[in-house]
XYZ file of C-alpha atoms in Angstrom:
712
model
C 53.370 -61.974 49.244
C 53.035 -61.817 45.422
C 56.112 -61.869 43.421
C 56.699 -59.591 40.393
C 56.794 -62.575 38.094
C 53.130 -63.676 39.283
C 52.161 -60.035 39.226
C 53.138 -59.512 35.590
C 51.641 -62.912 34.473
C 48.225 -61.703 36.005
C 48.355 -58.468 33.795
C 49.222 -60.373 30.781
C 46.516 -62.793 31.366
C 43.988 -59.897 31.752
C 45.183 -58.200 28.721
C 44.832 -61.483 26.763
C 41.113 -61.684 28.111
C 40.440 -58.040 26.874
C 41.839 -58.749 23.467
C 39.908 -62.011 23.032
C 36.573 -60.179 24.026
C 37.334 -57.521 21.524
C 37.955 -59.933 18.916
C 34.813 -61.893 19.545
C 32.982 -58.783 19.269
C 34.594 -57.779 15.942
C 33.668 -61.246 14.423
C 30.030 -60.918 15.709
C 29.671 -57.568 13.864
C 30.922 -59.189 10.426
C 28.845 -62.383 11.093
C 25.629 -60.870 12.235
C 24.131 -63.802 13.570
C 20.827 -63.822 15.327
C 18.415 -66.244 17.092
C 14.816 -65.620 16.698
C 12.732 -67.037 19.460
C 9.485 -65.527 18.421
C 6.366 -67.514 17.679
C 6.247 -67.961 13.725
C 9.798 -66.467 13.376
C 8.600 -63.183 13.064
C 11.855 -61.566 12.905
C 13.493 -63.806 10.386
C 13.327 -63.507 6.622
C 10.928 -66.162 5.161
C 12.451 -68.542 2.433
C 10.229 -66.668 -0.042
C 12.194 -63.391 0.663
C 15.349 -65.234 0.474
C 14.639 -66.820 -2.827
C 13.467 -63.424 -4.217
C 16.552 -61.611 -3.561
C 18.688 -64.589 -4.396
C 17.365 -64.924 -7.912
C 17.566 -61.155 -9.022
C 18.732 -60.950 -12.570
C 19.010 -57.086 -12.617
C 20.475 -54.727 -10.009
C 17.931 -53.673 -7.431
C 18.615 -51.041 -4.835
C 16.643 -50.076 -1.814
C 16.927 -46.444 -0.785
C 15.677 -45.643 2.835
C 14.839 -42.047 3.420
C 14.570 -41.254 6.978
C 14.989 -38.050 9.182
C 18.154 -37.659 11.104
C 16.699 -37.262 14.496
C 13.740 -39.671 14.680
C 11.112 -39.572 17.638
C 11.874 -42.564 19.970
C 8.959 -44.588 18.973
C 9.942 -44.417 15.344
C 13.686 -44.789 15.696
C 13.333 -48.512 16.692
C 11.386 -48.954 13.358
C 14.422 -47.445 11.647
C 16.794 -49.848 13.394
C 14.442 -52.820 12.572
C 14.592 -51.901 8.857
C 18.369 -51.626 8.885
C 18.764 -55.037 10.339
C 16.046 -56.318 7.973
C 18.109 -55.120 4.837
C 21.116 -56.764 6.175
C 19.417 -59.891 6.211
C 18.140 -59.230 2.570
C 21.786 -58.408 1.805
C 23.151 -61.577 3.446
C 20.709 -64.025 1.297
C 20.843 -62.014 -1.880
C 23.372 -62.120 -4.824
C 25.447 -59.414 -6.228
C 22.382 -57.561 -7.663
C 21.058 -56.310 -4.335
C 22.092 -53.337 -2.585
C 20.603 -50.758 -0.139
C 21.376 -47.287 1.223
C 20.187 -45.166 4.121
C 19.635 -41.477 3.292
C 19.334 -39.012 6.208
C 16.984 -36.226 5.358
C 16.830 -32.720 6.922
C 13.764 -30.379 6.044
C 14.850 -28.150 3.088
C 18.230 -30.103 2.506
C 19.570 -31.539 -0.739
C 18.319 -35.090 0.346
C 14.772 -33.627 0.759
C 14.579 -32.871 -2.739
C 15.862 -36.218 -3.769
C 13.094 -37.896 -1.724
C 10.329 -35.491 -3.051
C 11.541 -36.775 -6.473
C 10.810 -40.102 -5.551
C 7.424 -39.439 -4.088
C 8.477 -39.536 -0.416
C 6.985 -36.736 1.522
C 7.470 -36.080 5.313
C 4.781 -37.093 7.463
C 3.360 -35.547 10.777
C 4.172 -37.419 13.748
C 3.781 -37.082 17.575
C 6.571 -36.327 19.708
C 6.538 -36.143 23.587
C 9.292 -33.878 25.019
C 9.571 -32.558 28.537
C 6.155 -33.656 29.368
C 4.539 -31.827 26.347
C 2.932 -33.421 23.166
C 4.188 -31.783 20.252
C 3.849 -32.506 16.324
C 6.671 -32.548 14.047
C 7.275 -33.893 10.336
C 9.653 -36.626 9.538
C 10.824 -38.667 6.734
C 10.321 -42.216 6.789
C 9.796 -43.817 3.416
C 11.493 -46.240 0.989
C 12.111 -46.554 -2.854
C 12.935 -49.699 -4.738
C 14.768 -49.279 -7.994
C 15.115 -52.171 -10.626
C 16.418 -50.948 -13.729
C 14.305 -48.029 -14.933
C 11.330 -49.177 -12.832
C 10.517 -47.646 -9.506
C 8.211 -48.511 -6.809
C 7.739 -46.565 -3.521
C 6.564 -47.228 -0.035
C 5.870 -43.612 1.106
C 5.654 -44.350 4.854
C 7.097 -46.952 7.051
C 5.541 -46.518 10.487
C 5.752 -50.023 11.949
C 7.773 -53.114 11.598
C 5.074 -55.515 11.482
C 4.577 -55.193 7.651
C 7.986 -54.578 6.407
C 8.962 -57.949 4.982
C 5.694 -58.257 3.157
C 5.829 -54.985 1.543
C 9.570 -55.233 0.548
C 9.364 -58.739 -0.781
C 5.926 -58.264 -2.727
C 7.551 -54.993 -4.179
C 10.613 -56.658 -5.308
C 8.793 -59.586 -6.991
C 6.396 -57.130 -8.845
C 9.189 -54.933 -9.950
C 11.205 -58.013 -11.255
C 7.968 -59.046 -13.169
C 7.579 -55.444 -14.626
C 10.922 -55.018 -15.902
C 10.890 -58.299 -17.624
C 7.488 -57.240 -19.406
C 8.669 -53.866 -20.433
C 12.061 -55.138 -21.985
C 10.163 -57.710 -23.795
C 8.001 -55.231 -25.688
C 8.352 -54.738 -29.444
C 5.919 -51.845 -29.842
C 5.015 -48.977 -27.764
C 1.987 -48.750 -25.453
C -0.560 -46.223 -26.626
C -2.209 -43.950 -24.057
C -4.915 -42.092 -25.286
C -7.381 -39.619 -23.646
C -10.762 -39.425 -25.269
C -12.615 -36.310 -24.356
C -15.647 -34.503 -26.061
C -15.420 -30.674 -26.426
C -19.193 -30.582 -25.448
C -18.419 -32.146 -22.267
C -15.807 -29.603 -21.381
C -18.464 -26.943 -22.009
C -20.906 -28.462 -19.530
C -18.554 -29.380 -16.911
C -18.770 -26.118 -14.795
C -22.568 -26.739 -14.594
C -22.236 -30.203 -13.318
C -19.438 -29.478 -10.840
C -16.780 -30.843 -12.757
C -13.561 -28.773 -12.009
C -10.144 -28.853 -13.830
C -11.629 -30.680 -16.875
C -9.771 -28.026 -19.401
C -6.428 -28.982 -17.648
C -6.830 -32.686 -17.845
C -5.057 -33.196 -21.270
C -1.770 -31.602 -19.875
C -2.071 -33.570 -16.672
C -2.279 -36.728 -18.667
C 0.632 -35.864 -20.897
C 2.944 -34.885 -18.253
C 2.039 -38.039 -16.161
C 2.994 -40.173 -19.405
C 6.450 -38.207 -19.645
C 7.124 -39.115 -16.009
C 6.259 -42.730 -16.309
C 8.255 -42.833 -19.486
C 11.416 -42.010 -17.494
C 11.143 -45.080 -15.397
C 9.524 -47.293 -17.919
C 12.215 -47.640 -20.670
C 10.325 -44.914 -22.700
C 7.548 -47.595 -23.849
C 4.449 -45.193 -23.794
C 3.118 -42.920 -26.394
C 0.631 -40.206 -25.645
C -2.519 -39.457 -27.738
C -5.099 -36.949 -27.358
C -8.413 -37.447 -29.238
C -11.441 -35.161 -29.429
C -14.872 -36.444 -30.641
C -18.368 -36.475 -29.985
C -20.364 -39.657 -29.138
C -22.844 -39.162 -31.994
C -21.525 -40.990 -35.155
C -18.908 -42.826 -33.038
C -21.302 -45.037 -30.982
C -19.457 -48.249 -31.819
C -16.132 -46.697 -30.356
C -17.885 -45.532 -27.331
C -19.421 -49.095 -26.796
C -16.380 -50.947 -27.711
C -14.115 -48.980 -25.339
C -16.823 -48.517 -22.608
C -16.256 -44.944 -22.333
C -18.117 -43.020 -19.614
C -20.922 -40.950 -21.380
C -22.974 -38.212 -19.779
C -26.164 -36.955 -21.029
C -27.572 -33.629 -20.073
C -30.924 -31.591 -20.768
C -31.101 -28.328 -22.230
C -31.118 -25.136 -19.804
C -32.074 -21.765 -20.937
C -31.142 -20.232 -17.543
C -27.678 -21.596 -17.846
C -27.401 -21.089 -21.646
C -26.670 -24.861 -22.714
C -28.348 -27.170 -25.065
C -29.116 -30.698 -24.490
C -26.260 -33.311 -25.465
C -24.049 -36.141 -24.542
C -20.311 -36.452 -24.073
C -17.776 -38.951 -23.466
C -14.563 -39.244 -21.597
C -12.012 -42.055 -20.759
C -8.434 -43.043 -20.711
C -7.526 -45.860 -22.986
C -4.289 -47.860 -22.828
C -3.805 -50.022 -25.807
C -1.171 -52.509 -26.728
C -1.641 -54.929 -29.725
C -5.228 -56.428 -29.252
C -5.346 -55.692 -25.476
C -6.977 -52.575 -24.250
C -7.852 -51.160 -20.739
C -10.236 -48.395 -20.139
C -9.764 -46.081 -17.186
C -12.857 -44.075 -15.753
C -11.896 -40.521 -15.017
C -15.081 -39.276 -13.527
C -16.643 -40.337 -10.138
C -20.454 -39.995 -9.468
C -22.021 -39.178 -6.280
C -25.576 -38.821 -5.239
C -26.069 -35.962 -2.802
C -29.254 -35.118 -0.980
C -31.047 -32.232 -2.222
C -28.417 -31.593 -5.104
C -28.883 -34.686 -7.056
C -26.247 -36.480 -9.018
C -22.755 -34.595 -8.914
C -19.705 -35.607 -10.825
C -16.006 -34.682 -10.391
C -12.600 -36.058 -11.643
C -11.229 -39.018 -9.789
C -8.991 -37.715 -6.961
C -6.286 -40.550 -7.550
C -2.996 -39.272 -8.703
C -2.564 -39.496 -12.371
C 0.816 -41.286 -12.331
C -0.667 -43.868 -9.942
C -3.645 -44.214 -12.040
C -2.020 -44.909 -15.264
C 0.714 -47.021 -13.684
C -1.731 -49.415 -12.073
C -3.548 -49.977 -15.257
C -0.428 -50.224 -17.223
C 0.686 -53.185 -15.002
C -2.740 -54.747 -15.558
C -2.772 -54.306 -19.360
C 0.834 -56.048 -19.471
C -0.311 -59.018 -17.295
C 2.525 -58.331 -15.092
C 0.683 -60.072 -12.121
C -1.269 -63.267 -12.119
C -5.011 -63.204 -13.520
C -7.767 -63.728 -10.995
C -10.930 -64.204 -12.530
C -14.224 -62.735 -11.388
C -17.617 -63.875 -12.644
C -19.644 -61.072 -14.031
C -23.304 -61.128 -14.446
C -26.004 -63.415 -12.376
C -26.376 -60.459 -9.935
C -22.900 -61.057 -8.471
C -21.350 -58.223 -6.471
C -20.653 -55.344 -8.622
C -17.111 -54.048 -9.615
C -16.371 -50.465 -9.876
C -17.467 -49.998 -13.450
C -20.903 -51.791 -12.706
C -21.329 -49.863 -9.512
C -21.673 -46.484 -11.250
C -24.694 -47.864 -13.138
C -26.868 -47.574 -10.146
C -26.330 -50.857 -8.127
C -27.048 -51.057 -4.630
C -24.854 -48.936 -2.084
C -24.487 -51.690 0.417
C -22.989 -54.003 -2.286
C -19.847 -51.885 -3.203
C -16.553 -53.901 -3.542
C -14.077 -50.849 -3.729
C -11.965 -52.060 -0.839
C -11.948 -55.537 -2.301
C -10.845 -54.373 -5.629
C -7.860 -52.198 -4.155
C -6.657 -55.334 -2.110
C -6.731 -57.640 -5.061
C -5.300 -55.443 -7.636
C -2.042 -55.054 -5.349
C -1.278 -58.747 -6.120
C -3.607 -59.839 -8.974
C -4.947 -58.620 -12.361
C -8.653 -58.716 -11.917
C -10.113 -60.276 -14.969
C -14.138 -60.092 -15.459
C -15.411 -63.470 -16.825
C -18.549 -63.776 -18.979
C -19.814 -67.366 -19.049
C -21.339 -66.657 -22.422
C -17.935 -66.103 -23.762
C -16.364 -69.081 -21.935
C -13.983 -69.162 -18.984
C -10.395 -68.559 -20.267
C -8.034 -71.433 -20.547
C -5.129 -71.459 -17.627
C -7.108 -69.451 -15.197
C -6.015 -70.423 -11.755
C -8.856 -68.995 -9.624
C -12.397 -67.957 -10.325
C -14.240 -65.839 -7.760
C -18.077 -66.120 -7.671
C -19.428 -63.489 -5.336
C -23.113 -63.337 -4.421
C -24.907 -64.684 -7.460
C -28.731 -64.140 -7.301
C -29.957 -64.908 -10.776
C -30.290 -68.573 -12.083
C -27.599 -70.500 -13.920
C -28.555 -72.197 -16.949
C -27.251 -75.915 -17.600
C -24.864 -74.499 -20.211
C -23.519 -72.131 -17.665
C -23.086 -74.844 -14.943
C -21.280 -76.927 -17.600
C -18.782 -73.984 -18.081
C -17.972 -73.841 -14.397
C -17.917 -77.700 -14.044
C -15.310 -78.139 -16.935
C -13.281 -75.154 -15.818
C -12.889 -76.967 -12.451
C -12.047 -80.190 -14.169
C -9.255 -78.412 -16.256
C -7.667 -76.747 -13.100
C -9.539 -73.618 -12.393
C -10.085 -73.271 -8.611
C -13.425 -71.879 -7.326
C -13.891 -69.312 -4.495
C -17.624 -69.218 -4.005
C -19.201 -66.636 -1.536
C -22.790 -67.642 -1.673
C -25.956 -66.368 0.228
C -28.829 -68.621 1.211
C -31.153 -65.491 1.442
C -31.058 -62.580 -0.755
C -32.613 -59.204 -0.068
C -35.446 -58.380 -2.449
C -38.205 -55.659 -2.758
C -41.818 -56.895 -2.774
C -44.555 -55.709 -4.979
C -45.751 -53.356 -2.252
C -42.219 -51.841 -2.089
C -41.388 -53.314 1.247
C -37.819 -55.177 1.474
C -37.634 -58.619 2.508
C -35.611 -61.599 2.105
C -36.287 -64.715 -0.063
C -34.372 -67.816 -0.698
C -31.587 -67.710 -3.224
C -32.610 -69.711 -6.293
C -29.489 -69.237 -8.511
C -29.089 -73.176 -8.820
C -25.388 -73.030 -8.059
C -26.005 -75.020 -4.918
C -27.024 -78.119 -6.980
C -23.550 -78.062 -8.658
C -21.801 -77.600 -5.262
C -23.853 -80.421 -3.513
C -22.570 -82.621 -6.251
C -19.139 -81.818 -5.210
C -20.147 -82.543 -1.420
C -20.610 -79.131 -0.197
C -23.989 -77.778 0.898
C -25.193 -74.359 1.778
C -28.067 -74.684 4.224
C -31.260 -72.519 3.863
C -30.719 -70.638 7.008
C -29.064 -67.673 8.445
C -26.767 -67.982 11.567
C -27.362 -65.857 14.548
C -24.754 -65.686 17.301
C -24.665 -64.398 21.076
C -20.973 -63.462 20.414
C -21.342 -60.946 17.730
C -20.527 -57.156 16.853
C -22.291 -54.687 19.227
C -23.583 -51.408 17.595
C -23.194 -48.332 19.714
C -26.612 -46.436 19.950
C -26.771 -42.658 19.937
C -27.688 -40.719 23.079
C -31.353 -39.795 21.609
C -31.956 -43.649 21.382
C -30.872 -44.391 24.951
C -27.162 -44.977 24.378
C -25.399 -48.090 24.985
C -24.899 -51.120 22.916
C -27.099 -53.263 20.945
C -26.205 -56.820 19.892
C -26.407 -57.529 16.084
C -26.829 -61.226 16.326
C -26.705 -61.669 12.446
C -22.979 -60.476 12.720
C -21.235 -63.076 14.562
C -17.644 -62.474 15.788
C -15.427 -65.550 15.073
C -13.128 -66.210 17.935
C -9.643 -67.661 17.514
C -10.577 -71.256 18.663
C -13.156 -71.372 16.192
C -10.729 -70.818 13.172
C -9.029 -73.785 11.661
C -5.319 -72.985 11.586
C -4.289 -76.168 9.738
C -4.282 -74.839 6.217
C -1.064 -72.795 5.570
C -2.960 -69.767 4.458
C -4.971 -69.810 7.697
C -1.996 -69.321 9.890
C -2.010 -66.525 12.447
C -5.725 -65.583 11.543
C -6.836 -64.927 15.114
C -10.207 -63.489 14.695
C -12.963 -62.527 11.945
C -16.348 -60.948 11.615
C -19.011 -62.183 9.335
C -22.576 -60.855 8.273
C -25.698 -62.456 7.458
C -23.835 -65.893 7.032
C -25.401 -69.329 6.185
C -24.126 -72.473 7.573
C -22.264 -74.627 5.340
C -22.114 -78.420 5.625
C -20.557 -81.440 3.972
C -22.168 -84.498 2.308
C -19.710 -87.220 3.560
C -20.934 -89.888 1.172
C -20.022 -87.829 -1.929
C -16.727 -86.445 -0.282
C -15.699 -89.973 0.339
C -16.994 -91.291 -3.202
C -14.758 -88.711 -4.839
C -11.889 -89.382 -2.418
C -11.717 -85.681 -1.438
C -10.573 -83.891 1.587
C -12.871 -81.423 3.092
C -12.178 -79.107 6.270
C -14.177 -76.151 7.815
C -12.190 -72.965 7.936
C -14.025 -71.138 10.499
C -17.222 -71.750 12.753
C -19.808 -69.639 14.940
C -19.621 -70.082 18.716
C -21.426 -72.560 20.766
C -23.994 -70.030 21.432
C -25.362 -69.562 17.895
C -28.838 -70.537 16.534
C -30.507 -70.571 12.990
C -33.222 -68.457 11.536
C -35.060 -70.055 8.622
C -38.278 -70.044 6.605
C -39.435 -66.442 7.075
C -36.282 -64.312 7.687
C -36.402 -61.078 9.358
C -33.003 -59.523 10.323
C -34.087 -56.467 12.333
C -31.951 -56.117 15.518
C -34.813 -54.830 17.700
C -36.880 -58.041 16.922
C -34.139 -60.678 17.447
C -33.560 -62.419 20.795
C -31.755 -65.675 21.697
C -34.027 -68.804 21.870
C -35.424 -70.076 25.038
C -34.608 -73.620 24.430
C -30.873 -74.212 24.794
C -31.175 -77.235 22.494
C -31.282 -74.799 19.540
C -27.861 -73.473 20.218
C -24.868 -75.134 18.618
C -21.590 -74.410 16.817
C -22.018 -73.817 12.984
C -19.403 -74.158 10.372
C -19.507 -71.063 8.003
C -16.822 -71.810 5.497
C -15.515 -75.217 3.941
C -12.532 -76.036 1.765
C -12.691 -79.093 -0.461
C -9.656 -80.454 -2.411
C -9.002 -83.376 -4.583
C -9.815 -84.857 -7.902
C -13.514 -84.006 -8.484
C -16.041 -85.907 -10.690
C -18.006 -83.968 -13.312
C -21.517 -83.061 -12.442
C -22.398 -83.776 -15.920
C -20.763 -87.339 -16.133
C -22.982 -89.650 -18.161
C -25.338 -86.525 -19.164
C -25.726 -84.890 -22.558
C -23.622 -81.880 -23.387
C -25.835 -79.009 -22.472
C -26.724 -76.423 -25.223
C -26.719 -72.677 -25.129
C -29.744 -70.646 -26.394
C -28.502 -68.215 -28.814
C -30.056 -65.757 -31.339
C -29.640 -66.246 -35.019
C -29.691 -63.822 -37.903
C -32.756 -61.726 -38.619
C -35.000 -62.653 -41.550
C -34.793 -59.048 -42.682
C -34.137 -55.611 -40.940
C -37.624 -54.523 -40.354
C -38.485 -57.622 -38.064
C -39.373 -56.667 -34.536
C -37.654 -58.049 -31.322
C -40.410 -60.637 -30.907
C -39.842 -62.275 -34.169
C -35.912 -62.928 -33.705
C -34.886 -66.267 -34.536
C -33.463 -68.466 -31.808
C -30.873 -71.136 -32.338
C -28.936 -73.502 -30.138
C -25.273 -73.263 -29.659
C -23.678 -76.484 -28.414
C -20.800 -76.207 -25.917
C -17.518 -76.840 -27.639
C -14.230 -78.583 -26.386
C -13.750 -82.020 -25.079
C -15.582 -83.032 -21.991
C -13.889 -84.070 -19.092
C -15.596 -86.485 -16.567
C -12.911 -86.192 -13.913
C -10.623 -83.323 -13.137
C -6.952 -83.594 -14.577
C -5.178 -82.532 -11.658
C -6.184 -81.656 -7.998
C -8.458 -78.884 -7.611
C -10.006 -76.707 -4.758
C -13.365 -75.344 -4.094
C -13.801 -72.816 -1.144
C -17.508 -72.296 0.000
C -18.047 -69.194 2.186
C -21.678 -68.772 3.320
C -21.799 -65.028 2.992
C -20.975 -62.716 -0.052
C -20.648 -59.827 2.440
C -17.112 -61.063 3.078
C -16.149 -59.061 0.092
C -18.278 -55.816 0.584
C -16.898 -52.542 1.721
C -19.155 -53.124 4.856
C -16.979 -55.582 6.184
C -13.527 -54.905 4.386
C -13.750 -51.250 5.373
C -10.176 -51.097 6.339
C -8.959 -53.098 3.285
C -7.982 -49.845 1.425
C -5.531 -48.801 4.097
C -2.032 -50.169 4.198
C -2.703 -51.982 7.441
C -5.284 -54.626 6.362
C -7.967 -55.803 8.522
C -8.145 -59.535 9.713
C -11.043 -59.970 7.195
C -9.076 -58.606 4.402
C -5.927 -60.739 5.206
C -8.375 -63.961 5.275
C -9.807 -63.025 1.870
C -6.476 -62.371 0.325
C -5.063 -65.325 1.873
C -7.781 -67.537 0.612
C -7.380 -66.473 -3.047
C -3.437 -66.884 -2.499
C -4.038 -70.467 -1.297
C -6.336 -71.411 -4.236
C -4.069 -69.676 -6.508
C -0.867 -71.465 -5.613
C 0.567 -68.638 -3.709
C 0.862 -70.347 -0.150
C 4.067 -68.678 0.666
C 3.048 -65.203 -0.011
C -0.140 -65.922 2.168
C 2.020 -67.012 4.981
C 4.186 -63.782 4.597
C 1.055 -61.701 4.676
C -0.070 -63.530 7.828
C 2.782 -62.128 9.572
C 1.684 -58.612 9.354
C -1.511 -59.713 11.404
C -1.274 -58.092 14.959
C -5.006 -58.855 15.866
C -4.671 -61.113 19.043
C -7.647 -61.037 21.125
C -7.723 -62.378 24.696
C -8.984 -65.898 25.345
C -12.730 -65.795 26.253
C -13.228 -66.472 30.231
C -16.231 -67.463 32.102
C -17.698 -64.932 34.675
C -16.580 -67.068 37.443
C -12.933 -66.968 36.154
C -13.278 -63.109 35.674
C -14.511 -62.640 39.161
C -12.059 -64.888 40.652
C -8.966 -63.141 39.000
C -10.646 -59.739 39.967
C -10.888 -60.810 43.549
C -7.207 -62.138 43.642
C -5.912 -58.700 42.350
C -7.991 -56.695 44.653
C -7.866 -58.677 47.911
C -5.637 -61.651 47.184
C -2.258 -59.869 46.790
C -2.590 -57.566 49.929
C -3.708 -60.847 51.853
C -0.663 -62.710 50.525
C 1.469 -59.820 51.802
C -0.170 -60.034 55.300
C 0.183 -63.603 55.522
C 3.867 -63.413 54.557
C 4.474 -60.809 57.050
C 2.858 -62.913 59.639
C 4.862 -65.773 58.642
C 7.958 -63.863 59.119
C 6.957 -62.391 62.375
C 6.210 -65.838 63.700
C 9.555 -67.284 62.577
C 11.346 -64.552 63.987
C 9.598 -64.881 67.337
C 10.400 -68.493 67.424
C 13.963 -67.907 66.743
C 14.177 -65.373 69.588
C 12.531 -67.768 71.881
C 15.015 -70.606 70.780
C 18.042 -68.356 71.214
C 16.816 -67.260 74.747
C 16.320 -70.840 75.886
C 19.967 -71.783 74.620
C 21.598 -69.108 76.438
C 19.320 -69.592 79.500
C 20.490 -73.100 79.695
C 24.108 -72.289 79.469
C 23.795 -70.083 82.258
């Protein structure tokens, strides 16, 4: 029998347990401790993010605009964002703050969101077995002083930390640059009146409204840029101002006369020029398209004017680190070059959009020298021969600390005299310089059975056709040892050449060289006469020709100069004319000797990345690079550039948004075995288990019967 005293002690003990549980939960809410057991610590802030928020010198506020009732599939993203912002706050100093703003359609907060550029997006909602569409707000705004950056859509949690941290760092640099300005930045719109007259006849709409659009955009940007811009509208004709047109690289259109349309022949220029001190940046305002049967058509760029000016403003101020890009020598064209009739298949629009989110892309002319202090120089698909003087420029830049990212082709597409396209060996001469550093691009193209498969239309039989010269790079053929290669689990390349190393030269210079990725073991080579027509290609009959080939290499260390012990090359130049009437054939030529002190060994550790395919930077491969969710190839390219530019932490953070994780390759026997187990194995296992239970029960029944029979 329980005494009253023992009964009261039990109740008291139970009450104390309840109080202890409540206190532990309250302490847990305030501590907000979590344990991340995922691979690569996916749900924990990186050290780079912690350093960014802990080093803020000005107040930074994050406003999250989300609809009150979010669909279930997006509600988890909202919760994840709240948890992440709490972690940012825990790691930050007193200058970090965040706020969640619940938005209802037509409400007061909807107007606030619109002011910051956050618009509702259409999402799918499944309710009562019906698929419906509704609009929801799910965007972010970061405010740092007067500077503002928005993330219009946050639809997944995979890239949140990268987006937030990169925006924070960019805003901090922007505020510092704007506050340090002594003079205002001039934003000048150059527009020929004659171009406005002819605009309706060439399909250019809204040109008469352009001055007002630019002026209003400058006013809006001034509100969040400490009033550092000044707008100027200049009307002029190219005739008589040719020096201005050439100096500023303004777009110029020329048209013939047309009595039917009532227009006379003429020329007109247009461009938006940002100027601060001696720095200028010209923005093209027209895009060109060649349409079948219609010819060349022009239209105003469809990018928002605020975004167009803001992006180029950041580039002008040098808010981001410079990334050099070699111009000339037939390299892949940048946007300004592409409009002058370069090959359609060599466009680099996606590459430029990716790069300009993190760098200021700076074109480099070897004739004018490579800028001092440039961290990385990209050399993308050169086809024209380098002179000794130009090779000397590259060599000495490497000696002074400029890393090289070389995307080189062994064969280039050329048109024969008969008009038939074909492939010839690349004779740029750059391979001689790279060979000295221990890297070698072989004269061949890699074909692989593990490749991209093209879907054929029904009128061509349907099905899929292998494109052997577009190898798919599997996870096991990617070297994950370099920090910037972490979590890259698959790539695709196109018309790639094998890359090898000269072990003797690597060892002599005490360099470290390692492959970045390779083809599969079922790959072979095509060399000599190269024909890349899918219908004519087939794997070789001899299995000995099949082997794994390295397609990209990274060499690092202190390099020896290619020109060590050689005379300094001279640059052929043009002197003054003897008189103004001399013809071009009578121009005098002189010699310009390379300036500066020659270095025979690099001053500090440098890096050279050699990738055997310039197509890695083209829109053909980086088609999804312009979207907010980058492709595996896009992440590889950006991580490689970050690794060369000393931004390894940012590369590692970017890799965390990589969600491409293909299944491991298995043999046909393995697949058949697994299929058989799934179809017949499991039912058979159930039958065997049932028989075993039946046998066990039968034995037990017999044993019991025998025992009771013996007792009787």
